[in-house]
CSV table of C-alpha atoms in Angstrom, one decimal:
chain,number,residue,atom,x,y,z
A,28,MET,CA,-24.5,-40.0,-50.8
A,29,SER,CA,-21.4,-41.7,-52.4
A,30,VAL,CA,-19.3,-43.9,-50.3
A,31,GLN,CA,-15.5,-44.2,-50.7
A,32,ASN,CA,-13.8,-47.4,-49.7
A,33,PHE,CA,-10.2,-47.8,-48.3
A,34,ASP,CA,-8.3,-50.6,-46.7
A,35,LEU,CA,-7.4,-48.3,-43.8
A,36,VAL,CA,-8.7,-45.0,-42.5
A,37,ILE,CA,-6.8,-43.2,-39.7
A,38,ILE,CA,-8.3,-40.5,-37.6
A,39,GLY,CA,-5.7,-38.0,-36.5
A,40,ALA,CA,-2.5,-37.0,-38.3
A,41,GLY,CA,-0.1,-36.6,-35.3
A,42,PRO,CA,3.1,-38.6,-34.9
A,43,GLY,CA,1.1,-41.7,-34.4
A,44,GLY,CA,-1.4,-41.3,-37.2
A,45,TYR,CA,0.8,-39.9,-40.0
A,46,VAL,CA,3.6,-42.5,-39.3
A,47,ALA,CA,1.0,-45.3,-39.4
A,48,ALA,CA,-0.4,-44.0,-42.6
A,49,ILE,CA,3.0,-43.9,-44.3
A,50,ARG,CA,3.9,-47.4,-43.2
A,51,ALA,CA,0.5,-48.7,-44.2
A,52,SER,CA,1.0,-47.2,-47.7
A,53,GLN,CA,4.4,-48.8,-47.9
A,54,LEU,CA,2.8,-52.2,-47.1
A,55,GLY,CA,0.3,-51.8,-50.0
A,56,LEU,CA,-2.8,-50.7,-48.1
A,57,LYS,CA,-5.0,-48.1,-49.7
A,58,THR,CA,-5.0,-45.5,-46.9
A,59,ALA,CA,-6.8,-42.3,-45.9
A,60,ILE,CA,-6.0,-40.0,-43.0
A,61,VAL,CA,-8.4,-37.5,-41.4
A,62,GLU,CA,-7.2,-34.3,-39.7
A,63,ARG,CA,-9.3,-31.5,-38.4
A,64,GLU,CA,-6.5,-29.0,-37.7
A,65,HIS,CA,-2.8,-29.3,-38.5
A,66,LEU,CA,-0.8,-32.2,-40.1
A,67,GLY,CA,1.7,-33.3,-37.5
A,68,GLY,CA,-0.7,-33.0,-34.6
A,69,VAL,CA,0.0,-31.4,-31.3
A,70,CYS,CA,3.6,-32.7,-31.1
A,71,LEU,CA,4.8,-31.1,-34.2
A,72,ASN,CA,2.7,-27.9,-34.1
A,73,TRP,CA,2.2,-27.2,-30.4
A,74,GLY,CA,4.4,-29.6,-28.4
A,75,CYS,CA,7.6,-31.4,-28.9
A,76,ILE,CA,9.2,-29.4,-31.8
A,77,PRO,CA,8.2,-25.8,-31.1
A,78,THR,CA,9.0,-26.1,-27.4
A,79,LYS,CA,12.5,-27.4,-28.3
A,80,ALA,CA,13.0,-24.3,-30.5
A,81,LEU,CA,12.0,-22.1,-27.6
A,82,LEU,CA,14.3,-23.9,-25.2
A,83,ARG,CA,17.2,-23.7,-27.7
A,84,SER,CA,16.7,-19.9,-27.8
A,85,ALA,CA,16.8,-19.8,-24.0
A,86,GLU,CA,19.9,-22.0,-23.9
A,87,VAL,CA,21.8,-19.7,-26.3
A,88,PHE,CA,20.7,-16.7,-24.3
A,89,GLU,CA,22.1,-18.3,-21.1
A,90,LEU,CA,25.4,-19.0,-22.9
A,91,MET,CA,25.5,-15.4,-24.0
A,92,GLU,CA,25.0,-14.3,-20.4
A,93,ASN,CA,27.9,-16.5,-19.4
A,94,ALA,CA,30.2,-15.7,-22.4
A,95,SER,CA,33.0,-14.5,-20.1
A,96,ALA,CA,33.4,-18.0,-18.7
A,97,TYR,CA,34.5,-19.1,-22.2
A,98,GLY,CA,36.9,-16.2,-22.7
A,99,LEU,CA,34.4,-14.3,-24.8
A,100,SER,CA,32.7,-10.9,-24.6
A,101,CYS,CA,29.0,-10.3,-25.1
A,102,SER,CA,27.9,-7.0,-23.6
A,103,LYS,CA,24.3,-6.7,-22.3
A,104,PRO,CA,22.7,-9.7,-24.0
A,105,ASP,CA,19.0,-9.3,-24.7
A,106,PHE,CA,16.1,-11.0,-26.4
A,107,ASP,CA,13.1,-10.2,-28.5
A,108,LEU,CA,10.3,-12.5,-27.3
A,109,GLY,CA,8.3,-11.9,-30.5
A,110,LYS,CA,11.2,-13.1,-32.6
A,111,VAL,CA,11.9,-16.1,-30.3
A,112,VAL,CA,8.2,-17.2,-30.7
A,113,LYS,CA,8.2,-16.5,-34.5
A,114,ARG,CA,11.3,-18.7,-35.0
A,115,SER,CA,9.5,-21.5,-33.1
A,116,ARG,CA,6.3,-21.1,-35.2
A,117,GLN,CA,8.3,-21.1,-38.4
A,118,ILE,CA,10.0,-24.3,-37.5
A,119,ALA,CA,6.6,-25.9,-36.7
A,120,GLY,CA,5.2,-24.7,-40.0
A,121,GLN,CA,8.2,-26.0,-41.9
A,122,LEU,CA,7.8,-29.5,-40.4
A,123,SER,CA,4.0,-29.6,-40.9
A,124,GLY,CA,4.7,-28.9,-44.6
A,125,GLY,CA,7.1,-31.7,-44.6
A,126,VAL,CA,4.5,-34.1,-43.2
A,127,LYS,CA,2.1,-33.0,-46.0
A,128,TYR,CA,4.8,-33.7,-48.6
A,129,LEU,CA,5.5,-37.2,-47.1
A,130,LEU,CA,1.8,-38.2,-47.1
A,131,LYS,CA,1.5,-37.0,-50.8
A,132,LYS,CA,4.7,-38.9,-51.7
A,133,HIS,CA,3.3,-42.1,-50.3
A,134,LYS,CA,-0.1,-41.6,-51.9
A,135,VAL,CA,-2.0,-41.3,-48.7
A,136,THR,CA,-5.4,-39.6,-49.1
A,137,VAL,CA,-5.7,-36.6,-46.7
A,138,LEU,CA,-9.2,-35.7,-45.6
A,139,ASP,CA,-9.7,-32.3,-44.0
A,140,GLY,CA,-12.4,-32.3,-41.4
A,141,GLU,CA,-13.8,-33.9,-38.2
A,142,ALA,CA,-14.5,-37.6,-38.1
A,143,ARG,CA,-17.1,-39.6,-36.2
A,144,LEU,CA,-17.8,-43.3,-36.2
A,145,GLU,CA,-20.9,-45.3,-36.9
A,146,LYS,CA,-21.6,-49.0,-36.9
A,147,GLY,CA,-20.2,-50.6,-40.0
A,148,THR,CA,-19.8,-54.1,-41.5
A,149,LYS,CA,-16.1,-55.1,-41.1
A,150,ALA,CA,-15.1,-52.0,-39.1
A,151,PRO,CA,-16.9,-48.8,-38.0
A,152,THR,CA,-17.9,-46.5,-40.9
A,153,VAL,CA,-16.2,-43.1,-40.8
A,154,ILE,CA,-18.2,-40.0,-41.5
A,155,VAL,CA,-16.1,-36.9,-42.2
A,156,ARG,CA,-17.6,-33.4,-41.9
A,157,ASP,CA,-15.5,-30.8,-43.8
A,158,ASN,CA,-15.1,-27.1,-43.0
A,159,ALA,CA,-18.2,-26.3,-45.0
A,160,GLY,CA,-20.3,-28.7,-42.9
A,161,LYS,CA,-20.7,-31.3,-45.6
A,162,ASP,CA,-20.6,-35.0,-44.6
A,163,SER,CA,-18.8,-37.7,-46.6
A,164,THR,CA,-18.8,-41.4,-45.9
A,165,PHE,CA,-15.8,-43.7,-45.9
A,166,THR,CA,-15.6,-47.4,-45.3
A,167,ALA,CA,-12.6,-49.6,-44.6
A,168,ALA,CA,-11.6,-53.0,-43.3
A,169,HIS,CA,-9.7,-51.3,-40.5
A,170,VAL,CA,-9.9,-47.9,-38.7
A,171,ILE,CA,-7.2,-46.5,-36.4
A,172,LEU,CA,-8.0,-43.8,-33.8
A,173,ALA,CA,-5.0,-41.4,-33.3
A,174,THR,CA,-6.9,-38.4,-32.0
A,175,GLY,CA,-4.4,-37.6,-29.3
A,176,ALA,CA,-5.0,-35.7,-26.1
A,177,ARG,CA,-5.2,-32.2,-24.6
A,178,ALA,CA,-4.2,-30.5,-21.4
A,179,ARG,CA,-6.1,-31.5,-18.3
A,180,THR,CA,-7.9,-28.6,-16.6
A,181,ILE,CA,-9.8,-28.2,-13.3
A,182,PRO,CA,-12.5,-25.6,-13.9
A,183,ALA,CA,-14.0,-26.1,-10.4
A,184,ALA,CA,-10.8,-24.8,-8.9
A,185,GLY,CA,-10.4,-22.0,-11.5
A,186,LEU,CA,-7.7,-23.9,-13.2
A,187,ALA,CA,-8.7,-23.5,-16.8
A,188,PRO,CA,-7.4,-21.2,-19.5
A,189,GLU,CA,-10.1,-18.6,-19.2
A,190,GLY,CA,-9.1,-14.9,-19.3
A,191,LYS,CA,-5.5,-13.8,-19.8
A,192,PHE,CA,-3.9,-15.2,-16.6
A,193,ILE,CA,-4.0,-19.0,-17.0
A,194,TRP,CA,-2.2,-20.8,-19.8
A,195,THR,CA,-2.0,-24.3,-21.0
A,196,ALA,CA,1.1,-25.4,-23.0
A,197,LYS,CA,-0.5,-23.9,-26.1
A,198,GLU,CA,-0.8,-20.4,-24.7
A,199,ALA,CA,2.6,-20.6,-23.1
A,200,MET,CA,4.1,-21.3,-26.5
A,201,VAL,CA,2.8,-18.1,-28.0
A,202,PRO,CA,2.9,-15.7,-25.0
A,203,ASP,CA,1.2,-12.3,-25.3
A,204,VAL,CA,3.7,-10.9,-22.7
A,205,MET,CA,6.9,-11.9,-21.0
A,206,PRO,CA,5.7,-12.4,-17.5
A,207,LYS,CA,7.8,-11.1,-14.7
A,208,SER,CA,6.5,-13.8,-12.4
A,209,LEU,CA,5.1,-17.2,-13.3
A,210,LEU,CA,3.5,-20.1,-11.4
A,211,VAL,CA,3.8,-23.5,-13.0
A,212,ILE,CA,1.4,-26.1,-11.7
A,213,GLY,CA,2.9,-29.6,-12.2
A,214,SER,CA,6.5,-30.6,-12.5
A,215,GLY,CA,6.4,-33.3,-15.1
A,216,ALA,CA,8.2,-32.9,-18.4
A,217,ILE,CA,5.9,-30.2,-19.8
A,218,GLY,CA,5.8,-28.1,-16.6
A,219,ILE,CA,9.5,-28.2,-16.0
A,220,GLU,CA,10.4,-27.4,-19.7
A,221,PHE,CA,8.3,-24.3,-19.6
A,222,ALA,CA,9.7,-23.4,-16.1
A,223,SER,CA,13.2,-23.7,-17.6
A,224,PHE,CA,12.4,-21.5,-20.6
A,225,TYR,CA,10.8,-18.7,-18.7
A,226,ASN,CA,13.3,-18.9,-15.9
A,227,ALA,CA,16.2,-18.5,-18.4
A,228,LEU,CA,14.6,-15.4,-19.8
A,229,GLY,CA,14.3,-13.8,-16.4
A,230,ALA,CA,10.9,-14.6,-15.0
A,231,GLU,CA,10.5,-15.3,-11.3
A,232,VAL,CA,9.3,-18.9,-11.5
A,233,THR,CA,7.6,-21.0,-8.8
A,234,VAL,CA,6.8,-24.7,-9.5
A,235,VAL,CA,4.1,-26.4,-7.5
A,236,GLU,CA,4.1,-30.3,-7.4
A,237,MET,CA,1.5,-32.3,-5.7
A,238,LEU,CA,3.8,-35.3,-5.2
A,239,ASP,CA,6.9,-35.3,-3.0
A,240,ARG,CA,9.5,-34.6,-5.7
A,241,VAL,CA,9.9,-32.9,-9.1
A,242,LEU,CA,9.9,-35.1,-12.2
A,243,PRO,CA,8.2,-37.8,-10.1
A,244,VAL,CA,8.4,-40.5,-12.8
A,245,GLU,CA,12.2,-40.3,-12.7
A,246,ASP,CA,14.7,-42.1,-10.5
A,247,ALA,CA,14.6,-40.5,-7.0
A,248,GLU,CA,18.3,-39.7,-7.1
A,249,ILE,CA,18.0,-37.9,-10.5
A,250,SER,CA,14.9,-36.0,-9.2
A,251,ALA,CA,16.9,-34.7,-6.2
A,252,LEU,CA,19.7,-33.6,-8.4
A,253,ALA,CA,17.3,-31.9,-10.8
A,254,GLN,CA,15.6,-30.0,-8.0
A,255,LYS,CA,18.9,-28.8,-6.6
A,256,ALA,CA,19.9,-27.6,-10.1
A,257,PHE,CA,16.5,-25.8,-10.6
A,258,GLU,CA,16.8,-24.1,-7.3
A,259,LYS,CA,20.3,-23.0,-8.0
A,260,SER,CA,19.1,-21.4,-11.3
A,261,GLY,CA,16.6,-19.4,-9.3
A,262,MET,CA,13.4,-21.4,-9.4
A,263,ASN,CA,11.2,-21.8,-6.3
A,264,ILE,CA,10.1,-25.4,-5.9
A,265,LEU,CA,7.2,-26.4,-3.7
A,266,THR,CA,6.7,-30.2,-3.5
A,267,SER,CA,3.9,-32.0,-1.6
A,268,ALA,CA,1.8,-28.9,-2.3
A,269,GLN,CA,-1.5,-28.3,-4.0
A,270,VAL,CA,-3.2,-25.3,-5.5
A,271,LYS,CA,-6.6,-25.1,-3.8
A,272,SER,CA,-8.0,-22.0,-5.6
A,273,VAL,CA,-7.0,-19.0,-7.7
A,274,LYS,CA,-8.2,-15.4,-7.7
A,275,PRO,CA,-7.7,-13.1,-10.7
A,276,GLY,CA,-6.9,-9.5,-10.0
A,277,LYS,CA,-6.3,-6.5,-12.4
A,278,ASP,CA,-2.8,-7.4,-13.5
A,279,THR,CA,-2.0,-10.5,-11.5
A,280,ILE,CA,-3.5,-13.7,-10.3
A,281,THR,CA,-3.2,-15.0,-6.7
A,282,ALA,CA,-3.0,-18.8,-6.0
A,283,SER,CA,-3.8,-20.3,-2.6
A,284,ILE,CA,-1.5,-23.2,-2.1
A,285,LYS,CA,-1.7,-25.8,0.7
A,286,THR,CA,1.9,-26.8,1.5
A,287,LYS,CA,3.3,-30.0,3.0
A,288,ASP,CA,3.0,-28.7,6.6
A,289,GLY,CA,-0.8,-28.2,6.1
A,290,LYS,CA,-0.5,-24.4,6.0
A,291,VAL,CA,-2.0,-22.3,3.2
A,292,GLN,CA,0.2,-19.7,1.5
A,293,SER,CA,-0.6,-17.2,-1.3
A,294,ILE,CA,1.6,-16.7,-4.3
A,295,VAL,CA,1.0,-13.8,-6.7
A,296,ALA,CA,2.0,-14.2,-10.3
A,297,GLU,CA,1.4,-12.5,-13.6
A,298,ARG,CA,0.7,-15.8,-15.3
A,299,ILE,CA,0.0,-19.5,-14.4
A,300,ILE,CA,0.9,-22.5,-16.6
A,301,LEU,CA,-1.2,-25.6,-16.1
A,302,ALA,CA,0.8,-28.8,-16.6
A,303,ILE,CA,-1.3,-31.3,-14.6
A,304,GLY,CA,-1.6,-34.1,-17.1
A,305,ILE,CA,-3.7,-34.8,-20.1
A,306,VAL,CA,-7.1,-36.2,-21.1
A,307,GLY,CA,-7.7,-38.2,-24.2
A,308,ASN,CA,-9.7,-36.7,-27.1
A,309,VAL,CA,-12.5,-39.3,-27.0
A,310,GLU,CA,-15.5,-36.9,-27.3
A,311,ASP,CA,-17.8,-36.6,-30.4
A,312,LEU,CA,-16.3,-39.7,-32.1
A,313,GLY,CA,-19.3,-42.0,-31.5
A,314,LEU,CA,-17.3,-44.3,-29.2
A,315,GLU,CA,-20.2,-44.6,-26.7
A,316,SER,CA,-22.7,-45.9,-29.3
A,317,LEU,CA,-20.1,-48.4,-30.5
A,318,GLY,CA,-19.4,-49.6,-27.0
A,319,VAL,CA,-15.7,-48.8,-27.2
A,320,LYS,CA,-14.1,-49.5,-23.8
A,321,THR,CA,-12.3,-46.5,-22.2
A,322,ASP,CA,-10.6,-45.9,-18.9
A,323,ARG,CA,-10.5,-42.3,-17.5
A,324,SER,CA,-10.7,-40.8,-21.0
A,325,HIS,CA,-8.2,-43.2,-22.6
A,326,VAL,CA,-9.2,-46.0,-25.0
A,327,VAL,CA,-8.3,-49.5,-23.8
A,328,THR,CA,-6.3,-51.6,-26.3
A,329,ASP,CA,-4.3,-54.8,-26.4
A,330,GLU,CA,-0.6,-55.2,-27.2
A,331,PHE,CA,-1.3,-54.7,-30.9
A,332,SER,CA,-3.5,-51.6,-30.4
A,333,ARG,CA,-6.8,-53.5,-31.0
A,334,THR,CA,-9.9,-52.1,-29.1
A,335,ASN,CA,-12.8,-54.3,-28.0
A,336,VAL,CA,-14.6,-53.4,-31.3
A,337,VAL,CA,-13.7,-55.5,-34.3
A,338,GLY,CA,-11.8,-53.5,-36.9
A,339,LEU,CA,-11.1,-50.6,-34.6
A,340,TYR,CA,-7.7,-49.7,-33.2
A,341,ALA,CA,-6.2,-46.9,-31.1
A,342,ILE,CA,-2.7,-45.6,-30.7
A,343,GLY,CA,-0.7,-42.8,-29.1
A,344,ASP,CA,-1.9,-40.4,-26.3
A,345,LEU,CA,-5.4,-41.6,-26.8
A,346,THR,CA,-4.4,-44.8,-25.1
A,347,ALA,CA,-2.3,-45.9,-22.1
A,348,PRO,CA,0.9,-44.1,-20.9
A,349,PRO,CA,3.6,-43.3,-21.5
A,350,TRP,CA,2.2,-40.4,-23.5
A,351,LEU,CA,5.2,-39.8,-25.8
A,352,ALA,CA,5.4,-39.0,-29.5
A,353,HIS,CA,7.9,-41.8,-30.2
A,354,LYS,CA,5.8,-44.3,-28.4
A,355,ALA,CA,2.8,-43.3,-30.6
A,356,SER,CA,4.9,-43.6,-33.8
A,357,HIS,CA,6.2,-47.0,-32.9
A,358,GLU,CA,2.7,-48.2,-31.9
A,359,GLY,CA,1.4,-47.0,-35.3
A,360,VAL,CA,4.0,-49.1,-37.1
A,361,ILE,CA,3.3,-52.2,-35.1
A,362,CYS,CA,-0.4,-51.8,-35.5
A,363,VAL,CA,-0.3,-51.5,-39.3
A,364,GLU,CA,2.2,-54.3,-39.6
A,365,LYS,CA,-0.3,-56.5,-37.7
A,366,ILE,CA,-3.1,-55.3,-40.0
A,367,ALA,CA,-1.0,-56.2,-43.0
A,368,GLY,CA,-0.6,-59.8,-41.8
A,369,ASN,CA,3.0,-59.5,-40.7
A,370,ASN,CA,4.2,-60.7,-37.3
A,371,PRO,CA,5.6,-57.7,-35.4
A,372,HIS,CA,6.8,-57.8,-31.8
A,373,ALA,CA,4.5,-56.2,-29.4
A,374,LEU,CA,5.8,-52.9,-28.0
A,375,ASP,CA,7.9,-53.3,-24.8
A,376,HIS,CA,7.0,-50.3,-22.7
A,377,GLY,CA,10.2,-50.9,-20.6
A,378,ASN,CA,12.3,-50.0,-23.6
A,379,ILE,CA,10.6,-46.6,-24.3
A,380,PRO,CA,13.0,-43.8,-23.3
A,381,GLY,CA,11.8,-40.6,-21.7
A,382,CYS,CA,13.4,-37.2,-22.2
A,383,THR,CA,12.9,-33.9,-20.5
A,384,TYR,CA,14.5,-30.9,-22.2
A,385,CYS,CA,14.9,-28.7,-19.2
A,386,ARG,CA,18.3,-27.3,-18.1
A,387,PRO,CA,19.9,-29.6,-17.1
A,388,GLN,CA,18.3,-32.2,-19.4
A,389,VAL,CA,17.0,-35.4,-17.9
A,390,ALA,CA,16.6,-38.8,-19.7
A,391,SER,CA,15.9,-42.4,-18.7
A,392,VAL,CA,14.9,-45.8,-19.8
A,393,GLY,CA,13.8,-48.9,-17.9
A,394,LEU,CA,13.4,-49.4,-14.2
A,395,THR,CA,14.4,-46.9,-11.5
A,396,GLU,CA,16.5,-48.3,-8.7
A,397,ALA,CA,13.5,-48.4,-6.4
A,398,ALA,CA,11.3,-50.1,-9.0
A,399,ALA,CA,13.9,-52.7,-9.7
A,400,ILE,CA,14.2,-53.6,-6.0
A,401,ASP,CA,10.4,-53.6,-5.6
A,402,ALA,CA,10.2,-56.0,-8.5
A,403,GLY,CA,12.4,-58.4,-6.6
A,404,HIS,CA,15.8,-57.8,-8.2
A,405,SER,CA,19.0,-57.8,-6.4
A,406,VAL,CA,20.8,-54.9,-8.0
A,407,LYS,CA,24.2,-53.5,-8.8
A,408,VAL,CA,24.2,-49.7,-9.3
A,409,GLY,CA,26.8,-47.7,-11.2
A,410,ARG,CA,27.3,-43.9,-11.2
A,411,PHE,CA,29.6,-41.6,-13.0
A,412,PRO,CA,29.6,-37.8,-12.5
A,413,PHE,CA,30.0,-35.3,-15.4
A,414,MET,CA,32.8,-33.7,-13.4
A,415,GLY,CA,35.0,-36.7,-14.3
A,416,ASN,CA,34.5,-36.3,-18.0
A,417,GLY,CA,36.9,-34.2,-20.1
A,418,LYS,CA,34.3,-33.3,-22.8
A,419,ALA,CA,31.8,-32.1,-20.2
A,420,ILE,CA,34.4,-29.9,-18.6
A,421,ALA,CA,35.5,-28.5,-22.0
A,422,LEU,CA,31.9,-27.7,-22.7
A,423,GLY,CA,31.6,-25.9,-19.5
A,424,GLU,CA,28.9,-28.3,-18.4
A,425,PRO,CA,30.4,-30.2,-15.4
A,426,GLU,CA,27.2,-30.8,-13.5
A,427,GLY,CA,25.4,-34.1,-14.0
A,428,LEU,CA,25.3,-37.8,-13.4
A,429,ILE,CA,24.9,-41.1,-15.4
A,430,LYS,CA,23.3,-43.9,-13.3
A,431,THR,CA,22.9,-47.5,-14.4
A,432,VAL,CA,21.0,-50.3,-12.7
A,433,PHE,CA,21.8,-54.0,-13.3
A,434,ASP,CA,20.5,-57.3,-12.1
A,435,ALA,CA,23.2,-58.6,-9.8
A,436,LYS,CA,22.6,-62.2,-10.8
A,437,THR,CA,22.2,-62.0,-14.6
A,438,GLY,CA,23.9,-58.8,-15.5
A,439,GLU,CA,20.7,-57.5,-17.3
A,440,LEU,CA,20.6,-53.8,-17.7
A,441,LEU,CA,17.4,-53.0,-15.8
A,442,GLY,CA,17.5,-49.2,-16.2
A,443,ALA,CA,19.6,-46.1,-17.0
A,444,HIS,CA,19.0,-42.6,-15.7
A,445,MET,CA,20.8,-39.4,-16.6
A,446,ILE,CA,20.9,-35.7,-15.8
A,447,GLY,CA,23.2,-33.2,-17.6
A,448,THR,CA,23.8,-31.6,-20.9
A,449,GLU,CA,22.8,-33.6,-24.0
A,450,VAL,CA,21.6,-36.7,-22.1
A,451,THR,CA,18.5,-36.7,-24.3
A,452,GLU,CA,20.9,-37.8,-27.1
A,453,LEU,CA,22.9,-40.2,-24.9
A,454,ILE,CA,20.0,-42.2,-23.6
A,455,GLN,CA,19.4,-44.0,-26.9
A,456,GLY,CA,22.6,-46.0,-26.4
A,457,TYR,CA,21.2,-47.7,-23.4
A,458,THR,CA,17.8,-48.1,-25.1
A,459,VAL,CA,19.5,-50.1,-27.9
A,460,ALA,CA,21.4,-52.1,-25.3
A,461,ARG,CA,18.1,-53.0,-23.5
A,462,THR,CA,16.4,-53.9,-26.8
A,463,LEU,CA,19.3,-56.2,-27.7
A,464,GLU,CA,19.2,-57.7,-24.2
A,465,THR,CA,22.8,-56.7,-23.6
A,466,THR,CA,24.4,-57.5,-20.3
A,467,GLU,CA,27.2,-55.7,-18.5
A,468,ALA,CA,29.8,-57.9,-20.2
A,469,GLU,CA,29.0,-56.5,-23.7
A,470,LEU,CA,28.8,-53.0,-22.5
A,471,MET,CA,32.2,-53.2,-20.7
A,472,GLU,CA,33.7,-54.6,-23.9
A,473,THR,CA,32.3,-51.8,-26.1
A,474,VAL,CA,34.8,-49.2,-27.2
A,475,PHE,CA,33.5,-45.6,-26.6
A,476,PRO,CA,35.1,-42.7,-28.5
A,477,HIS,CA,37.2,-40.1,-26.8
A,478,PRO,CA,36.6,-37.3,-26.0
A,479,THR,CA,32.8,-37.7,-25.8
A,480,LEU,CA,30.1,-37.5,-23.2
A,481,SER,CA,29.3,-41.1,-24.1
A,482,GLU,CA,32.4,-42.3,-22.2
A,483,MET,CA,30.5,-41.6,-19.0
A,484,MET,CA,28.0,-44.3,-20.1
A,485,HIS,CA,30.9,-46.8,-20.1
A,486,GLU,CA,32.3,-45.6,-16.8
A,487,SER,CA,28.9,-45.9,-15.1
A,488,VAL,CA,28.7,-49.6,-16.2
A,489,LEU,CA,32.3,-50.1,-14.9
A,490,ASP,CA,31.4,-48.5,-11.7
A,491,ALA,CA,28.5,-50.9,-11.0
A,492,TYR,CA,31.1,-53.7,-11.0
A,493,GLY,CA,33.9,-52.0,-9.2
A,494,LYS,CA,36.0,-51.3,-12.3
A,495,VAL,CA,35.5,-47.6,-12.9
A,496,ILE,CA,38.6,-45.8,-14.1
A,497,HIS,CA,38.2,-42.0,-13.9
A,498,VAL,CA,36.9,-41.4,-10.4
């Protein structure tokens, strides 16, 4: 059997793997990438991008339904679910083709198939089995695992995508029907985004969250505003609640839910969406025989993505949270920069923004107010409502809040938290500020354009120091 040698072999072509491959090639490393399914991974094909296409369709539909508020007329707006899904799939396909082009442009060798690892000399040897069942052997000085993750299921409680009633995100993205009623289990970003999509298209949506509030990783004040907005839009929200069992029927499925008062109630729905977390794709890679250290299905790494096995690295959803595409991409770049002998900064997890594309949108970076206080900071907190911003009112989007948290002694921006239209675009301003270690002084002296939503970011900073203008 012939053996091909590379400087670097990457397993998985998602947003971590393909970005790492491109940067490695730019740095002069002879690079190969192995992918068993679709270039671009879950994010591009079954996650980040196609869900945003679905949510955009839902947003436009809601605007059509409320056209009269803008002085416009749109009689009996309707939607074609098949065409909505088709548009989403076409966008995913277009971008997957774009990744293929970029890898070819940068002379990255793409290997179609499934990879497993065996003990090697400098780094583990990579065996790739193609679709015909043929094995090929590849050696490299460095190997990066970027195999991602998949939806967590609980088969013992019936919470697994078996039959037609229970969906994970993948099935929810290409629905066979438009459910009249929907139960979403989990209120993190994935659960709430699908809840928003189906709610906008007319489904009766119930969200069940085991913890005491929706979007539990967000600032408590933002979570409370989000729940209020979701309920106003027609969602039923059950917090401190847990699905104990499910029972499929002919056309519906019944879930038994233990609520915060200890009682059990039944909810009947046409479909259930599981959004209860992820598990890393660590199986069938040969990690056990190599002695790779894992923690609850995720590979343990250091600050430069090195595992405990020489020459083996891991990035993205396969490793520690936050499980975000942009975190995976940045990890990949840092990892290959280190491999190439450069001196990159380790990734600061406190400067990774989080975005949820529900309606209204939610975004944040850094410490919540509670976390800042728990960490021993004396804080100054600023707030500015969308209702005080001319652009938000002109857009017909007056509901929302920008919240900033500062260290009272040093002026360090500890965190920023937002809810409202387009906050997923605004949050990067505060992310840059944190990366540059900006204090309140520089933010106050920054000129923000008018009329923009970004002016609220300025006003929130001013509010923290008693200088707010427009409230």
